[in-house]
Short mmCIF file of C-alpha atoms in Angstrom, two decimals:
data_model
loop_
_atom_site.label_atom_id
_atom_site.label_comp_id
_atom_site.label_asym_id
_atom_site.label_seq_id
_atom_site.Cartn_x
_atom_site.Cartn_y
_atom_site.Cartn_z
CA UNK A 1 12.00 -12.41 14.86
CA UNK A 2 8.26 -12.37 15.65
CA UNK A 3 6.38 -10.32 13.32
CA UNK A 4 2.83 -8.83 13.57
CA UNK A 5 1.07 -8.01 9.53
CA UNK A 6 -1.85 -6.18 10.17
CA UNK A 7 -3.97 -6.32 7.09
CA UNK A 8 -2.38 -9.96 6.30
CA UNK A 9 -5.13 -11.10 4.01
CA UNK A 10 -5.10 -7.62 1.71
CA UNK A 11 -2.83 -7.28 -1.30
CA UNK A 12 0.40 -6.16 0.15
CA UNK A 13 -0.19 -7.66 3.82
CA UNK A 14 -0.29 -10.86 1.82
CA UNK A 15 2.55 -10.30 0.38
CA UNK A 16 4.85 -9.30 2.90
CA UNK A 17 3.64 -12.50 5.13
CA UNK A 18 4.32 -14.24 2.57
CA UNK A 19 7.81 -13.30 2.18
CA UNK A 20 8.68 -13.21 6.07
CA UNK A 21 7.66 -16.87 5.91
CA UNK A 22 9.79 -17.49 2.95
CA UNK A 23 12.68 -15.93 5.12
CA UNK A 24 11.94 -18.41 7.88
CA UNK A 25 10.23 -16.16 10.51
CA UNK A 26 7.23 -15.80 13.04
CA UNK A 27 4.64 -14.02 11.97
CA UNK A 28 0.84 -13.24 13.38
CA UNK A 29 -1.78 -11.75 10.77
CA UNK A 30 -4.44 -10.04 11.83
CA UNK A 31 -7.49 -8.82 9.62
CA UNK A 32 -11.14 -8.21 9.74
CA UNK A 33 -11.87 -10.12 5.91
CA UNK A 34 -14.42 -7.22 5.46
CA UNK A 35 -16.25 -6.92 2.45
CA UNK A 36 -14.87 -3.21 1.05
CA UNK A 37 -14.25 -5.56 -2.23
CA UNK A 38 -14.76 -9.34 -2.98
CA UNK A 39 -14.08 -11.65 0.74
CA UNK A 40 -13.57 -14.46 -1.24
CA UNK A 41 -10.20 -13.10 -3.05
CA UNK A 42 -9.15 -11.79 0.59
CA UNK A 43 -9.73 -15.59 1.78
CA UNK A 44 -7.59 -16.96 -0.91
CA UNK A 45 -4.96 -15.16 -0.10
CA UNK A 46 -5.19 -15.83 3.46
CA UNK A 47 -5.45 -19.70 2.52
CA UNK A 48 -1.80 -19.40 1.19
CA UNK A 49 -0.62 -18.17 4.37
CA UNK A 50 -2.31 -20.51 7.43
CA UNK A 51 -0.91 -23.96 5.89
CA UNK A 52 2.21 -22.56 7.09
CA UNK A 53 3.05 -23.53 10.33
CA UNK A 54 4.55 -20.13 11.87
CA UNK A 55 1.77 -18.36 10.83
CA UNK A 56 -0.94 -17.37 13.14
CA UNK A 57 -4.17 -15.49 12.02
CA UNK A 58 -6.61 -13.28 14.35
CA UNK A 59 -9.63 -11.86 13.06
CA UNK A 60 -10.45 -8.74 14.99
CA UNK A 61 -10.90 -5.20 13.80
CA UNK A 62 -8.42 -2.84 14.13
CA UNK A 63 -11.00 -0.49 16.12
CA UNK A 64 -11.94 -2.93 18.88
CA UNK A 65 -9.82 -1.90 21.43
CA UNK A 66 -10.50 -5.07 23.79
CA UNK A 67 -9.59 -7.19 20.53
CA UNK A 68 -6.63 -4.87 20.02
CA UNK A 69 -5.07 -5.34 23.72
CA UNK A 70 -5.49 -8.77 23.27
CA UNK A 71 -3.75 -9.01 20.59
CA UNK A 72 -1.00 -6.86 22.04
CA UNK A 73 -0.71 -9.09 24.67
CA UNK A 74 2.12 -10.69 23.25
CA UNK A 75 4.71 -8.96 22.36
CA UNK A 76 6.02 -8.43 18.69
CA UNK A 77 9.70 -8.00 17.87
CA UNK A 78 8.21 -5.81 14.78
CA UNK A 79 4.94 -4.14 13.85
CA UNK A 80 4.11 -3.95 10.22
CA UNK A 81 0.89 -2.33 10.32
CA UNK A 82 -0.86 -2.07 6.85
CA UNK A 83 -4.40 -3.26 7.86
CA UNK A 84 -6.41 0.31 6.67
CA UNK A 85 -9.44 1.55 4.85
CA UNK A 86 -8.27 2.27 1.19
CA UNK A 87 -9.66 3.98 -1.85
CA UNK A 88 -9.85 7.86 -2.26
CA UNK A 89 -13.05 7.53 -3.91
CA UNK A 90 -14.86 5.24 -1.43
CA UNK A 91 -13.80 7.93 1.15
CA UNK A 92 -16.10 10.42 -0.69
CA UNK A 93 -18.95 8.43 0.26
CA UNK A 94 -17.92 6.58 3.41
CA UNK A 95 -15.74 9.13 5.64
CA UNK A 96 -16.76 7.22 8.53
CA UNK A 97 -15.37 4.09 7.55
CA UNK A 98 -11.94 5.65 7.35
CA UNK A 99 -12.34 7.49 10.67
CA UNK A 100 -12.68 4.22 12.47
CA UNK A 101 -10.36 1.98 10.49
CA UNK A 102 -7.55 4.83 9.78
CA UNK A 103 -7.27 7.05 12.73
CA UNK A 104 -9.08 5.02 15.71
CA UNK A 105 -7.30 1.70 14.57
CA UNK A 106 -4.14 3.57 13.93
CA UNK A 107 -4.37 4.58 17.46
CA UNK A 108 -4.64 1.27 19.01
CA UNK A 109 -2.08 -0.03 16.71
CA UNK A 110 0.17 2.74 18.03
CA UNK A 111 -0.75 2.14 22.24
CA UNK A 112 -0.29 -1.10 21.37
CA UNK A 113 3.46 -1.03 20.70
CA UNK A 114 3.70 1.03 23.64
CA UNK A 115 2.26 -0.77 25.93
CA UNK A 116 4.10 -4.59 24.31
CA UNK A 117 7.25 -2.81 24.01
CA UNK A 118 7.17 -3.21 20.24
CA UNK A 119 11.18 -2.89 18.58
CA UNK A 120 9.60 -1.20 15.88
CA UNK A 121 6.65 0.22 14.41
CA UNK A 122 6.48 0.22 10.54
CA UNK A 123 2.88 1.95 8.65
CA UNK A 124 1.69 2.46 5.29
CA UNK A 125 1.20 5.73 4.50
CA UNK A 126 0.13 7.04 0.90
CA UNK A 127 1.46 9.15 -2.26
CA UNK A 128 -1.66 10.83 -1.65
CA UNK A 129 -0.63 12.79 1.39
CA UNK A 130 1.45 14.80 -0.76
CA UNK A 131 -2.14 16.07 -2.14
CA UNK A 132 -1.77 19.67 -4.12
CA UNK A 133 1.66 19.31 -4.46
CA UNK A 134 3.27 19.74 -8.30
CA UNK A 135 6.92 20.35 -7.69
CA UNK A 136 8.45 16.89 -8.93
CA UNK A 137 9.62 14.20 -8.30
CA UNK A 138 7.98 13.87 -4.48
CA UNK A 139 10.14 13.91 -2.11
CA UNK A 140 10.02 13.50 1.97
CA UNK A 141 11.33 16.51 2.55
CA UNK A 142 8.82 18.15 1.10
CA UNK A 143 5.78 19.41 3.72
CA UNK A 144 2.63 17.62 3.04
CA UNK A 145 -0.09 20.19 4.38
CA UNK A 146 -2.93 20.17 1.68
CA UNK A 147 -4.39 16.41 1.25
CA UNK A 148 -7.16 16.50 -1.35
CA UNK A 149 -9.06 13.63 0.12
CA UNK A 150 -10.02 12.80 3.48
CA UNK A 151 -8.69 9.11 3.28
CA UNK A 152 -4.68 11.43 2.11
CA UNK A 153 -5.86 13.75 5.41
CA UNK A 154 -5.94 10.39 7.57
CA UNK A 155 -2.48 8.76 6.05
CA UNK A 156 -1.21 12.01 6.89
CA UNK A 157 -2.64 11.73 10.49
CA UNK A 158 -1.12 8.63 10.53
CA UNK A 159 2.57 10.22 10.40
CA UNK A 160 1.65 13.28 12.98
CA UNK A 161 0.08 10.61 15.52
CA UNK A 162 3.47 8.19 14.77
CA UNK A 163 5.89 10.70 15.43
CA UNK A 164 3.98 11.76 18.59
CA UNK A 165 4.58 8.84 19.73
CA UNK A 166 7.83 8.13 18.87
CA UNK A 167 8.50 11.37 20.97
CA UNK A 168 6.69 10.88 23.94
CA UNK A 169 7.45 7.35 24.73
CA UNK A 170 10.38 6.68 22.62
CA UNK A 171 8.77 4.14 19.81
CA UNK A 172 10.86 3.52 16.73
CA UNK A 173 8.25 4.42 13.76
CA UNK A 174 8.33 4.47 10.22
CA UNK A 175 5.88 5.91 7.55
CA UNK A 176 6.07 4.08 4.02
CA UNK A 177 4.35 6.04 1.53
CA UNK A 178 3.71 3.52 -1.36
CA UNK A 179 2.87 4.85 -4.71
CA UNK A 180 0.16 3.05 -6.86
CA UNK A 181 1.36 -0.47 -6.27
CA UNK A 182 0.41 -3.66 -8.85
CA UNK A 183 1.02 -6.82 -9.31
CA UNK A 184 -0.66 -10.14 -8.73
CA UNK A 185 -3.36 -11.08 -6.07
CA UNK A 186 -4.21 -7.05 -6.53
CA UNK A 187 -6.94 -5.16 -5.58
CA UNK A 188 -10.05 -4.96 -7.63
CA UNK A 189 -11.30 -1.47 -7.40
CA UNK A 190 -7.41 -0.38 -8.59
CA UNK A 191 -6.77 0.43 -12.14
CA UNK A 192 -4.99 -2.34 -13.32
CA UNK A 193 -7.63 -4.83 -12.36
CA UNK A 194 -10.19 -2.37 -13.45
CA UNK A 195 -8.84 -2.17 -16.93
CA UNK A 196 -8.37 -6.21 -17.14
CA UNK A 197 -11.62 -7.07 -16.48
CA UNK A 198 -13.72 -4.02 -18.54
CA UNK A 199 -11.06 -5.46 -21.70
CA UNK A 200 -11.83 -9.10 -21.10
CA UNK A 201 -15.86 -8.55 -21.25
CA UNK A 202 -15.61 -6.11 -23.87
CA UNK A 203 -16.82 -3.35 -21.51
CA UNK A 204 -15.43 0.72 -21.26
CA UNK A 205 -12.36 1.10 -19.76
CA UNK A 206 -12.78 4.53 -17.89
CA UNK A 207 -10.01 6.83 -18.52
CA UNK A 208 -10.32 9.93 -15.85
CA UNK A 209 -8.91 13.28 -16.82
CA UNK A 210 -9.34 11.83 -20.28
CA UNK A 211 -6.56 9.44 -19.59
CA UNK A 212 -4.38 12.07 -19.15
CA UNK A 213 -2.86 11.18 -15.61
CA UNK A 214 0.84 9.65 -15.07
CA UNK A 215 1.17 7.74 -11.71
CA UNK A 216 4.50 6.12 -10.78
CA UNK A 217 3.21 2.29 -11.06
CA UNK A 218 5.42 0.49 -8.23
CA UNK A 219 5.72 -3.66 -8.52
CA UNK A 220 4.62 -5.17 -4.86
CA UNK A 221 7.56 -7.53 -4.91
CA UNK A 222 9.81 -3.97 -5.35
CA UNK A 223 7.68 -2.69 -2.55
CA UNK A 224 7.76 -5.98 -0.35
CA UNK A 225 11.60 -5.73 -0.16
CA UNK A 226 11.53 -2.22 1.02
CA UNK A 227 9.05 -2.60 3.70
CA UNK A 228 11.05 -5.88 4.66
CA UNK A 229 14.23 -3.63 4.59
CA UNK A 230 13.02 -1.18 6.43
CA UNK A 231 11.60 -3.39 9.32
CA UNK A 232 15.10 -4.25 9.68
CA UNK A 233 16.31 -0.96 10.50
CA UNK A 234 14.47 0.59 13.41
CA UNK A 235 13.94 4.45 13.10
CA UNK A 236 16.41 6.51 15.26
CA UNK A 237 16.87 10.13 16.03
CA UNK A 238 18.40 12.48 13.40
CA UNK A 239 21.51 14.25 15.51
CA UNK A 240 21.54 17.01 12.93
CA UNK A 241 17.72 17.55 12.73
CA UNK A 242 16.63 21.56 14.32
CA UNK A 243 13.42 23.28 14.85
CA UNK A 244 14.84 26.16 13.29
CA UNK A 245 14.93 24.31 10.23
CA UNK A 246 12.81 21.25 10.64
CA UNK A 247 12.89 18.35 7.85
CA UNK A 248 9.48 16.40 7.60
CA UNK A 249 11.35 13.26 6.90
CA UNK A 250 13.35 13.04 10.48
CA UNK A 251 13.05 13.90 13.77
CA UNK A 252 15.23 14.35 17.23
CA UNK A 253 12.68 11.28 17.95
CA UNK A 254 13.14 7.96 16.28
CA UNK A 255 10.84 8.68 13.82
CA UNK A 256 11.25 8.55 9.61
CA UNK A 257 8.97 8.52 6.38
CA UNK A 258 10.23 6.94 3.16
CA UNK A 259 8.56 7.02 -0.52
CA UNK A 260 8.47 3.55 -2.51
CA UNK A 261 8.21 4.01 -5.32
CA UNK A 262 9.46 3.13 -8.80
CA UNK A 263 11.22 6.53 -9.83
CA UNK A 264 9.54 6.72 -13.72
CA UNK A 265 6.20 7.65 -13.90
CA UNK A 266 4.26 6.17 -16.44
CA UNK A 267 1.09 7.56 -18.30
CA UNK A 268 -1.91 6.09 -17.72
CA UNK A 269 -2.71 5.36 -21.60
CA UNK A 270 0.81 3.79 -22.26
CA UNK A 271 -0.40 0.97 -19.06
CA UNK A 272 -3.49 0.57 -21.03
CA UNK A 273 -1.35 0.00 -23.89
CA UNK A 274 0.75 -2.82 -22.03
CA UNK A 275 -2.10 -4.33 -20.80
CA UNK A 276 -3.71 -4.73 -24.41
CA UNK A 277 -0.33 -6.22 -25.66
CA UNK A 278 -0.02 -8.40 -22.89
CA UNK A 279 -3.85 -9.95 -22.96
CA UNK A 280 -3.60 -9.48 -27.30
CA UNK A 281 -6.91 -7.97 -26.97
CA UNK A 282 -7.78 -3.74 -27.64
CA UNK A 283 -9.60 -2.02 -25.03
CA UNK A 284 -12.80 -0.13 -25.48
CA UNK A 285 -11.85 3.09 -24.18
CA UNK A 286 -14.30 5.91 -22.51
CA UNK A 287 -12.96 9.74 -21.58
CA UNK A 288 -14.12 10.83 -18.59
CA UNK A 289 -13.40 14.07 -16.40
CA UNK A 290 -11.03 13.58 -13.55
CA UNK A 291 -12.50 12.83 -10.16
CA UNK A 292 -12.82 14.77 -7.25
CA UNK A 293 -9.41 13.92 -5.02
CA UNK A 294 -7.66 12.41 -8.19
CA UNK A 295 -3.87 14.40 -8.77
CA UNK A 296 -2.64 14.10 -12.50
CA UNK A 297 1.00 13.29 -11.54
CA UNK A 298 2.36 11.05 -8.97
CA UNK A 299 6.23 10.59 -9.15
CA UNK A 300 8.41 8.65 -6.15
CA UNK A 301 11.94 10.49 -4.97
CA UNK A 302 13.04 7.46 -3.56
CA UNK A 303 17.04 8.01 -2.64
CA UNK A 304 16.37 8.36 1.10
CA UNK A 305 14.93 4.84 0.74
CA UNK A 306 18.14 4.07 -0.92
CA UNK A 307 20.55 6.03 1.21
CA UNK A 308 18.93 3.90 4.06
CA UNK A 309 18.47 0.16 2.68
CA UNK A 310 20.98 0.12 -0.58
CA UNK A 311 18.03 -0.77 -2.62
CA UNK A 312 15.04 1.35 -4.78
CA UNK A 313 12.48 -0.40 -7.02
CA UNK A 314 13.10 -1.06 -10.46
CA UNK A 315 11.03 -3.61 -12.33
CA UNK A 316 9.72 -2.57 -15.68
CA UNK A 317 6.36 -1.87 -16.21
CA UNK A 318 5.28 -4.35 -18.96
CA UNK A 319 7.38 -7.03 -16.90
CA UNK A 320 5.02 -6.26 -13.71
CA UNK A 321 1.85 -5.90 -15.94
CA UNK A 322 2.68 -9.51 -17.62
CA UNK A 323 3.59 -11.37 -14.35
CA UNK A 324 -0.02 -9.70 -12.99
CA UNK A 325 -2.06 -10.76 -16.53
CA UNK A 326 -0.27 -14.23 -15.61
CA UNK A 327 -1.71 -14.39 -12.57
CA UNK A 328 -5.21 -13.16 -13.44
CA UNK A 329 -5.64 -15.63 -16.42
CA UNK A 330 -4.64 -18.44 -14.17
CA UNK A 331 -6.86 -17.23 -11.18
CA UNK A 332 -9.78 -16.42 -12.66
CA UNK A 333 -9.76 -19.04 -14.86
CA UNK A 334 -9.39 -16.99 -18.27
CA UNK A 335 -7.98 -18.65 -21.41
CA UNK A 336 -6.74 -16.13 -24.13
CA UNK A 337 -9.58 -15.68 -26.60
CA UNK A 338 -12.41 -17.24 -24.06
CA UNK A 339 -14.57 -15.50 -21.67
CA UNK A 340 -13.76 -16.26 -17.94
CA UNK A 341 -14.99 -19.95 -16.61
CA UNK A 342 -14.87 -18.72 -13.07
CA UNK A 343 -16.16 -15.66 -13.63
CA UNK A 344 -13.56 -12.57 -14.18
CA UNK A 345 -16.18 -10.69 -11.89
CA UNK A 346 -14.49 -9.94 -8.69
#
């Protein structure tokens, strides 16, 4: 197979390039390397990928068109698109950013396949487009019309414009909607990272909604084999899906959506409390009101992942948090009981 990663040189794009070239296949990567957090961790990553002979990178932005049709030029047996502009907070102060990245790069992502003849088209979407829902746990059949923050309102663009698609010109697509994923070579402006670095230079670790929340923490190598999974299964049409009664999930057109997730959500405190065990060091901790598009409970119905692949994530959260406090020490150069040498900054 011939792969295309969009976003190859961000946490999970890195990942699941990785692991396609572990499993012997093709793969392009394609990312712009810009500077939303730290270029230099989005470089290392991408280091670990081009010594590898079937891997090809392209920089190009996901809103150039002309770069975009280039691109497409060749054709891709897959599409794993998870190139985007993250962070609900950042899209408080930068809508535009998320505009161009999310919805006009989703677009040529999408005319892409249909123009290449793409097999399959496979997207991250969010935990946040399910927005001011409470009933738990999530689930896809649930309807996902109130996103509390613009960057949830473009993930859940992201699904309307795929299944459009998917109609109109017959495109298999499927919508991934990870929830809070962790693990090593993770981003810095998430939580876990957050919390490692404020503990390591004795700074505040800011607890919104007075560390109240409970997200359902998801391990990327848990979510790596159900995107991998799922590429391997192109969407078809539901035979027993009606307009009378239509499920959000499916579609007469070869179209799904799929939580990963890790099925136990897990308050935010007790992660703080792993992540003090696991560095032997207490945090300093500071209560803060939530944030403006913050939810206090995220929680992952994942059995239509499982009806569909035979697998749903599972690894333990103070496994995950000591395989990423592993990798952090080692990165950045950290020895227990010493301040960083390479500068725990990112």
């Amino acid at each position: 197979m011939t792969y295309l990663v969009t976003g190859c040189a961000g946490f999970i794009g890195y990942h699941v390039a990785a692991r396609l070239l572990a499993d012997g296949e093709e793969v392009a990567g394609l990312d712009n390397l810009n500077p939303y957090y730290d270029p230099a961790l989005k470089r290392a990553r991408l280091g670990r990928l081009v010594s590898n002979p079937r891997f090809r990178f392209v920089e190009a932005d996901l809103a150039d068109g002309a770069a975009m049709r280039a691109l497409f030029a060749g054709r891709f047996d897959r599409v794993i698109h998870l190139a985007a502009q993250a962070g609900v907070r950042y899209s408080l102060e930068h809508p535009h950013s998320y505009v161009a990245s999310n919805l006009a790069g989703f677009l040529n992502v999408l005319e892409g396949c249909r123009h290449s003849g793409a097999g399959h088209l496979v997207y991250a979407s969010s935990s946040s487009v399910y927005g001011a829902n409470t009933r738990m746990p999530l689930s896809v059949h649930d309807h996902t019309d109130h996103p509390l923050s613009l960057y949830a309102a473009t993930k859940k663009s992201n699904e309307v414009m795929a299944h459009a698609y998917s109609h109109l010109f017959g495109i298999p697509t499927t919508g991934l909607r990870f929830f809070t994923v962790y693990g090593p070579w993770g981003r810095p402006d998430m939580a876990l990272f957050r919390f490692t670095k404020a503990i390591l230079e004795g700074q505040p670790v800011a607890l919104y909604d007075h560390g109240r929340g409970h997200r359902d923490f998801t391990y990327v190598d848990d979510v790596v084999e159900g995107v991998v999974r799922i590429a391997e299964r192109p969407a078809r049409p539901d035979s027993a899906w009606s307009g009378d009664r239509p499920d959000p999930a499916t579609s007469q057109a070869p179209f799904r959506v799929y939580n990963i997730g890790n099925e136990s959500p897990v308050p935010v405190l007790e992660l703080l409390e792993a992540l003090e065990a696991a560095l032997g060091r207490k945090a300093i901790r500071e209560l803060l009101p939530s944030q403006p598009g913050d939810v206090p409970m995220t929680h992952a119905d994942v059995s239509a992942l499982s009806a569909a692949t035979g697998f749903r994530p599972r690894t333990p959260i103070r496994e995950g948090i000591g395989r990423f406090v592993e990798w952090y020490l080692d990165y950045f150069g950290v020895r227990q009981g010493t301040e960083a040498r390479k500068g725990a900054t990112a």
